[in-house]
Coordinates of C-alpha atoms in Angstrom, one line a residue:
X1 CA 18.7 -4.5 -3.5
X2 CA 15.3 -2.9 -3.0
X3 CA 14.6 0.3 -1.5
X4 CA 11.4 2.1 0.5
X5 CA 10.7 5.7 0.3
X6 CA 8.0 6.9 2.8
X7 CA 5.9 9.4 0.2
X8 CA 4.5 11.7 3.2
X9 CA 7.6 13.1 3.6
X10 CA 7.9 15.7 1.1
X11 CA 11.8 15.4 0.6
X12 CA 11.5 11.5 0.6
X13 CA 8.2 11.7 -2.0
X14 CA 11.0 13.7 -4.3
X15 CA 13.7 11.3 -4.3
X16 CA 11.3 8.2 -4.2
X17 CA 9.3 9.5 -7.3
X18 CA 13.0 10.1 -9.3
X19 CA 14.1 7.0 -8.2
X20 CA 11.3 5.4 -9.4
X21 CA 11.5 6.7 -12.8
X22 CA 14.9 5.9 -13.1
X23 CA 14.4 2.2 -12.1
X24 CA 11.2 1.8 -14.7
X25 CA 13.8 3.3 -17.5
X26 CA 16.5 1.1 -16.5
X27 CA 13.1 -2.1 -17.2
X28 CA 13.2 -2.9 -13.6
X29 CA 9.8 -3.4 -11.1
X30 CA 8.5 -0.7 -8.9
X31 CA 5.3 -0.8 -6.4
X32 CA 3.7 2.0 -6.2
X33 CA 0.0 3.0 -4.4
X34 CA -3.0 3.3 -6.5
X35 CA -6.9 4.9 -5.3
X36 CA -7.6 0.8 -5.6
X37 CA -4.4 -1.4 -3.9
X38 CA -1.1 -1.4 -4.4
X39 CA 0.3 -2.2 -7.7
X40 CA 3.9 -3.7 -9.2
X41 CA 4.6 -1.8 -12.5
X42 CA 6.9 -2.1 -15.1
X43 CA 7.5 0.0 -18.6
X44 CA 4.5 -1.1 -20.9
X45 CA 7.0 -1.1 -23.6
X46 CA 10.1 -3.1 -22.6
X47 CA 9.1 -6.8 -23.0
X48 CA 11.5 -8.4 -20.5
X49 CA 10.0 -6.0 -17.8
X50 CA 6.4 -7.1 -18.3
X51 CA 7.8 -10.4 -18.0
X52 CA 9.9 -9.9 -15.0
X53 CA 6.7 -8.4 -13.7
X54 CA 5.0 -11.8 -14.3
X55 CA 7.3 -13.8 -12.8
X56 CA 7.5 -11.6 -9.7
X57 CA 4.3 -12.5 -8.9
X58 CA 4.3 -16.2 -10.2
X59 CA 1.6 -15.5 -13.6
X60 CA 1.7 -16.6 -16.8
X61 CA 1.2 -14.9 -20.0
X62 CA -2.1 -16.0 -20.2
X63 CA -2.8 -13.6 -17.4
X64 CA -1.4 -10.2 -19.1
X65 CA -1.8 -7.2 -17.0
X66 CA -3.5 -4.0 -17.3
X67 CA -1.9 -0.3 -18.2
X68 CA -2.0 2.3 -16.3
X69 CA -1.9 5.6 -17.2
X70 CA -1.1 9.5 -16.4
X71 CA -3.9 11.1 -18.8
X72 CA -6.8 10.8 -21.0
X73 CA -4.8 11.5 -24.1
X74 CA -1.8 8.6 -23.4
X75 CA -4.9 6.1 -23.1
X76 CA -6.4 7.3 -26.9
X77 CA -3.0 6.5 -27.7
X78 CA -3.0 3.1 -26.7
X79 CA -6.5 2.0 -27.8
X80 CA -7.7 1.5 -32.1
X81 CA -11.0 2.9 -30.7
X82 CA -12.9 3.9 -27.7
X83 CA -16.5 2.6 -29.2
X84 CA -19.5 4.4 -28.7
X85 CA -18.9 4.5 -25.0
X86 CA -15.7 5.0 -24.4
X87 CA -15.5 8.8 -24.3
X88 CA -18.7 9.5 -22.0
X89 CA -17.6 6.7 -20.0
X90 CA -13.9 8.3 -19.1
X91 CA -15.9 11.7 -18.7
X92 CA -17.8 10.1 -16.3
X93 CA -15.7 8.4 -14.6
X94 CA -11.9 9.4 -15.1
X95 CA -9.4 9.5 -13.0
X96 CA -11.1 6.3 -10.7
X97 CA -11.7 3.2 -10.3
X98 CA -13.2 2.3 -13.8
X99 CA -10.9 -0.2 -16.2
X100 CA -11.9 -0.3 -20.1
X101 CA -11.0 -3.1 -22.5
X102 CA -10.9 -1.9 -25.6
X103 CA -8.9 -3.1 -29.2
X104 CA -5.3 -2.5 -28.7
X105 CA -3.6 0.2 -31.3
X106 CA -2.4 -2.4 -33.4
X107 CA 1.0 0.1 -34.4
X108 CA 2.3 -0.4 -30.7
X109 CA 5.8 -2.2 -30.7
X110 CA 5.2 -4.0 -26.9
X111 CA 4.5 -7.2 -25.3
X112 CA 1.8 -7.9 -22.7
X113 CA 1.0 -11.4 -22.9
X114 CA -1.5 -13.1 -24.3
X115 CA -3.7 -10.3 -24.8
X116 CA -5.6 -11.2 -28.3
X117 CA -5.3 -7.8 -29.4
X118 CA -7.1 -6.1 -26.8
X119 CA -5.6 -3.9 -23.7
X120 CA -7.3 -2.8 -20.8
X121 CA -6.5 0.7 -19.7
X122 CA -7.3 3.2 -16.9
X123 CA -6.2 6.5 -15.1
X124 CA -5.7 5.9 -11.3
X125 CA -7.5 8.4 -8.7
X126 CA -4.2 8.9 -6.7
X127 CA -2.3 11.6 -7.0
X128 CA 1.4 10.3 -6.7
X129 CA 0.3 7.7 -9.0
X130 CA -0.6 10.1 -11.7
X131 CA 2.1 12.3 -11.3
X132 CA 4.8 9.0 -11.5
X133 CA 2.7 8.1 -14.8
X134 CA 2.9 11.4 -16.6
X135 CA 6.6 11.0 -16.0
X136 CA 7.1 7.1 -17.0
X137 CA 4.1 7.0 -19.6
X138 CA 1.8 4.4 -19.4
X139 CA 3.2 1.5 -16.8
X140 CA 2.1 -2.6 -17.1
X141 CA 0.5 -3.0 -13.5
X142 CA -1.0 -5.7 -11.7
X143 CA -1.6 -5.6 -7.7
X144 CA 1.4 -6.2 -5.6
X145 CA 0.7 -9.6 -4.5
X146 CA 2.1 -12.9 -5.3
X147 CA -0.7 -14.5 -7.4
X148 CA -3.2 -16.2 -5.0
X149 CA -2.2 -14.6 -2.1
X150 CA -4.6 -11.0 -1.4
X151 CA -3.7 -7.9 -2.3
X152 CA -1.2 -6.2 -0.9
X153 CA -2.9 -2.7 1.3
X154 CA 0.3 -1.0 2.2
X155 CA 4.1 -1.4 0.5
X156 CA 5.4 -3.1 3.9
X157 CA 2.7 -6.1 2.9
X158 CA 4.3 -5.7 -0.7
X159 CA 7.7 -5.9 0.1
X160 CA 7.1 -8.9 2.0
X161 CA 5.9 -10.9 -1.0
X162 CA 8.1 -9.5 -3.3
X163 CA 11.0 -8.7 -2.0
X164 CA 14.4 -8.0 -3.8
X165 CA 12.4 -8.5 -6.9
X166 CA 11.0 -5.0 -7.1
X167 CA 13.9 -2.4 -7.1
X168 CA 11.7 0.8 -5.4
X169 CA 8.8 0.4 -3.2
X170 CA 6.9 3.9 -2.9
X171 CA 5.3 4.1 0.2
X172 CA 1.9 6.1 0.4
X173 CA 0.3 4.7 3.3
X174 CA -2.8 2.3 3.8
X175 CA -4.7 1.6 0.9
X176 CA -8.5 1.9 0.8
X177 CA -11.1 -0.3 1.8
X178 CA -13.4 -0.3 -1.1
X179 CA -13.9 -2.8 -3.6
X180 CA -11.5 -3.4 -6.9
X181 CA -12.2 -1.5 -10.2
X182 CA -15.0 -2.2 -11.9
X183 CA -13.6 -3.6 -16.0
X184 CA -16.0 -2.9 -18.5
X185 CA -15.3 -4.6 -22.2
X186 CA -15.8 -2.3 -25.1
X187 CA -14.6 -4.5 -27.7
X188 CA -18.1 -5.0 -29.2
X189 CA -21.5 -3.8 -29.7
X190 CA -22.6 -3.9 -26.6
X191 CA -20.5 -3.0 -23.6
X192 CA -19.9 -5.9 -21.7
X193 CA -19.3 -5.9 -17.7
X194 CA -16.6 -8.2 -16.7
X195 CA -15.9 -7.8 -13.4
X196 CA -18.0 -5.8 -10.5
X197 CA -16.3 -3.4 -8.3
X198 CA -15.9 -0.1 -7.1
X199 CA -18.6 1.8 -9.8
X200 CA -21.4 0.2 -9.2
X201 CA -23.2 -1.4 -11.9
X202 CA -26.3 1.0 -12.2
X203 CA -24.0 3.9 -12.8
X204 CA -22.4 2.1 -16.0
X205 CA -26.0 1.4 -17.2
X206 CA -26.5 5.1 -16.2
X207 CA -23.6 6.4 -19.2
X208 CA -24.3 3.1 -21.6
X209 CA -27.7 2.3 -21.1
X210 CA -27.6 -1.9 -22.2
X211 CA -24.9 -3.6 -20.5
X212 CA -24.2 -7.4 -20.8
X213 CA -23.5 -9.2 -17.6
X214 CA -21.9 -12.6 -16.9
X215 CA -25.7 -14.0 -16.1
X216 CA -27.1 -12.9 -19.5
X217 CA -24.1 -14.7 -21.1
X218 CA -25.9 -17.5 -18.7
X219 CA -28.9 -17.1 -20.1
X220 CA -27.7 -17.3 -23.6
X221 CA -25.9 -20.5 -23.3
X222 CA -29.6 -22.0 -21.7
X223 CA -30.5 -21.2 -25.3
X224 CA -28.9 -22.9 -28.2
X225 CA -31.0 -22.5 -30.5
X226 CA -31.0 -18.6 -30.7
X227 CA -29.6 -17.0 -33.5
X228 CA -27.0 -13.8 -33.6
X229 CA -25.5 -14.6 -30.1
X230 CA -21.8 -13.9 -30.5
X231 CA -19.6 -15.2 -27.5
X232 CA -16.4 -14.3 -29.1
X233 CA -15.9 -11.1 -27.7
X234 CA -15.0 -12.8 -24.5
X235 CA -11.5 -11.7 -23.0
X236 CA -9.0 -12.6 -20.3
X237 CA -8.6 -10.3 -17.7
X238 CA -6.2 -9.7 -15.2
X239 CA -7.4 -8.7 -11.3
X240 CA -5.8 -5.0 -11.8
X241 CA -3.9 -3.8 -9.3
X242 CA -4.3 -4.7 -8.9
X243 CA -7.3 -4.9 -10.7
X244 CA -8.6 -6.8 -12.0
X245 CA -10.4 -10.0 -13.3
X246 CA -12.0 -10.0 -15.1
X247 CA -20.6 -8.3 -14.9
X248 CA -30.6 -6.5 -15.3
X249 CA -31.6 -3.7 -14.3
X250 CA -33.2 -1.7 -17.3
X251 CA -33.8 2.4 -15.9
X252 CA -31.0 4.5 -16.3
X253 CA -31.2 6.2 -13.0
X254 CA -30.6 10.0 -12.9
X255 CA -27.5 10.3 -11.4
X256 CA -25.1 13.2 -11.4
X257 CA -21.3 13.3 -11.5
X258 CA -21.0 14.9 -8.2
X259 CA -23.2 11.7 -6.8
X260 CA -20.9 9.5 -4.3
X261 CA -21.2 5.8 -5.1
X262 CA -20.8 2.9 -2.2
X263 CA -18.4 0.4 -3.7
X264 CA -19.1 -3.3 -3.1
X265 CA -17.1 -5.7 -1.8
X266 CA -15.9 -7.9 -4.4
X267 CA -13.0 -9.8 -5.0
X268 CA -10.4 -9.1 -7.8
X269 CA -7.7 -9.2 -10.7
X270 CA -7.0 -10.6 -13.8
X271 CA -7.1 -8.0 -16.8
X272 CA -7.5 -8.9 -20.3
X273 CA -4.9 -8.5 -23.3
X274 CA -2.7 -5.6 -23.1
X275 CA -4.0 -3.5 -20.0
X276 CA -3.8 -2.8 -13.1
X277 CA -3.3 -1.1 -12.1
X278 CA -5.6 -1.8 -10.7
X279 CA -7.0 -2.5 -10.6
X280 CA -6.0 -6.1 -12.0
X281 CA -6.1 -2.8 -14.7
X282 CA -2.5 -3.3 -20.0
X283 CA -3.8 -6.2 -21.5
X284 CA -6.3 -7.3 -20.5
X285 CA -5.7 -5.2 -17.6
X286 CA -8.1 -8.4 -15.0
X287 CA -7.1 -11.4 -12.6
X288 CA -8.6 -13.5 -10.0
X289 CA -10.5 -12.4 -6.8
X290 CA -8.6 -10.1 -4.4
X291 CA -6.0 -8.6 -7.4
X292 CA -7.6 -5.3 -7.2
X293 CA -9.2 -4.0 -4.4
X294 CA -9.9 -0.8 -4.4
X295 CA -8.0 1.9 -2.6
X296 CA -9.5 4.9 -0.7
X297 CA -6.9 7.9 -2.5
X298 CA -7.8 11.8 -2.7
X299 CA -9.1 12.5 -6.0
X300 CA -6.7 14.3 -8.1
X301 CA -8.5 17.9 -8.9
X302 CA -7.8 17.7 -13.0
X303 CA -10.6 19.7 -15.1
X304 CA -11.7 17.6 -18.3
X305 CA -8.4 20.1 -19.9
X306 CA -6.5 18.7 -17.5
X307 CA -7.2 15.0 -18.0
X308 CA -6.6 15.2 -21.9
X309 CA -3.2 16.7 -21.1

């Protein structure tokens, strides 16, 4: 039998958060809010769990979900390399609403589906979320929705596609109304946008310079005859918690980190291989439109220290 802890009440946070824990320990689901929607999670490393987590919300394995995760340093754990990128990217843009695919440690014992060796990974801008993953370690989480269906904005619309299959609902209010997380793919030369969302598109080109979109890969396949393309980067990603599914613009404008982005609307979720989440956000942390939508949360105050901790 499920239960629902309301997280604004400080005694009820408590017990909801240790309950929580207990439940992702014991391999069973938990829904929890994310700075994108909310998000069924289950222990990145216990198999059955992942794939209870899949058949809660009526996925295959094609369709693994993203990780989510409590610091920097548990995501360099999960990942054989961050690429060029990677590092300015997550000291851009970490904890938010940015997912990265990247080449999955290949010494990990776990199980996210059909991931082809890649996860996708990210560190949530909520606060309860964070603190639940620094006590769990990373979590498998895809948006708390029954595939098809949209994303679930508050746990009463979670519970009430999920129900009894999710032992502990954590309750943090209303979700956001912005859009999904934005998935970039690191896994080759060129960082790669998959799916659009809540960092908009010029910021990315901002940290990366070059980006590949979905309408260059367009523009490739309307010409054969070109040597050196390469299309087998491509990935499968899961709308993350909810996130994600899984995108040209050539000046890098000058932005700083303090700048405020607006985030589009754009549907959401599948994640690729390992990596939402959120969103979704393991795998292959995408999935299709509406799996991630992003959720308006109070950015955690962690230094650059902090988020390596």
């Amino acid at each position: 039998m499920s239960r629902r802890y309301d997280c604004s009440d400080p005694m009820e946070r408590t017990r909801g958060i240790a309950e929580a824990v207990s439940a992702v320990r014991r391999g069973e689901l938990i829904v929890l809010p994310t700075d994108t929607v909310y998000g069924i999670a289950a222990d990145a490393f216990t198999a059955p769990a992942v794939s209870a987590l899949l058949d809660a919300k009526g996925r295959g394995r094609e369709m693994p979900p993203p990780v989510l995760v409590g610091s920097v340093r548990a995501a360099t754990a999960l990942v054989e390399d961050l690429g060029t990128y990677g590092q300015d990217l997550i000291d851009e843009f970490w904890p938010g609403a940015l997912t990265l695919v990247c080449r999955a440690n290949p010494n990990l014992m776990w199980d996210l589906g059909e991931t082809k060796g890649t996860v996708a990974v990210r560190m949530p801008m909520h606060e309860l979320a964070v603190e639940l993953l620094k006590e769990t370690g990373p979590l498998a989480v895809s948006s708390a929705n029954l595939s098809g269906r949209p994303a679930a904005r508050a746990a009463e619309d979670a519970e009430k596609m999920l129900g009894d299959s999710v032992s502990v609902y954590l309750d943090g209010g209303a979700s956001g109304h912005a859009g999904p997380s934005t998935i970039v793919d690191l896994t080759g030369a060129v960082p790669r946008l998959l799916r659009a969302g809540a960092v908009p598109e010029h910021r990315i080109r901002a940290v990366v310079g070059m980006l590949l979109t979905d309408e260059d890969e367009r523009d490739e396949h309307d010409e054969p005859e070109t040597a050196g393309q390469d299309e087998s980067g491509e990935v499968t990603v899961d709308a993350e918690p909810a996130e994600a599914v899984s995108a040209v613009d050539l000046a890098k404008p000058s932005l700083t980190k303090g700048e405020s982005s607006e985030a589009p609307d754009v549907a959401a979720e599948p994640v690729p291989g390992a990596a939402g989440p959120a969103e979704t956000v393991s795998g292959a942390v995408p999935e299709p439109a509406s799996d991630e939508s992003a959720d308006a949360g109070v950015k955690p105050s962690l230094t650059k220290d902090e988020k390596r901790a």
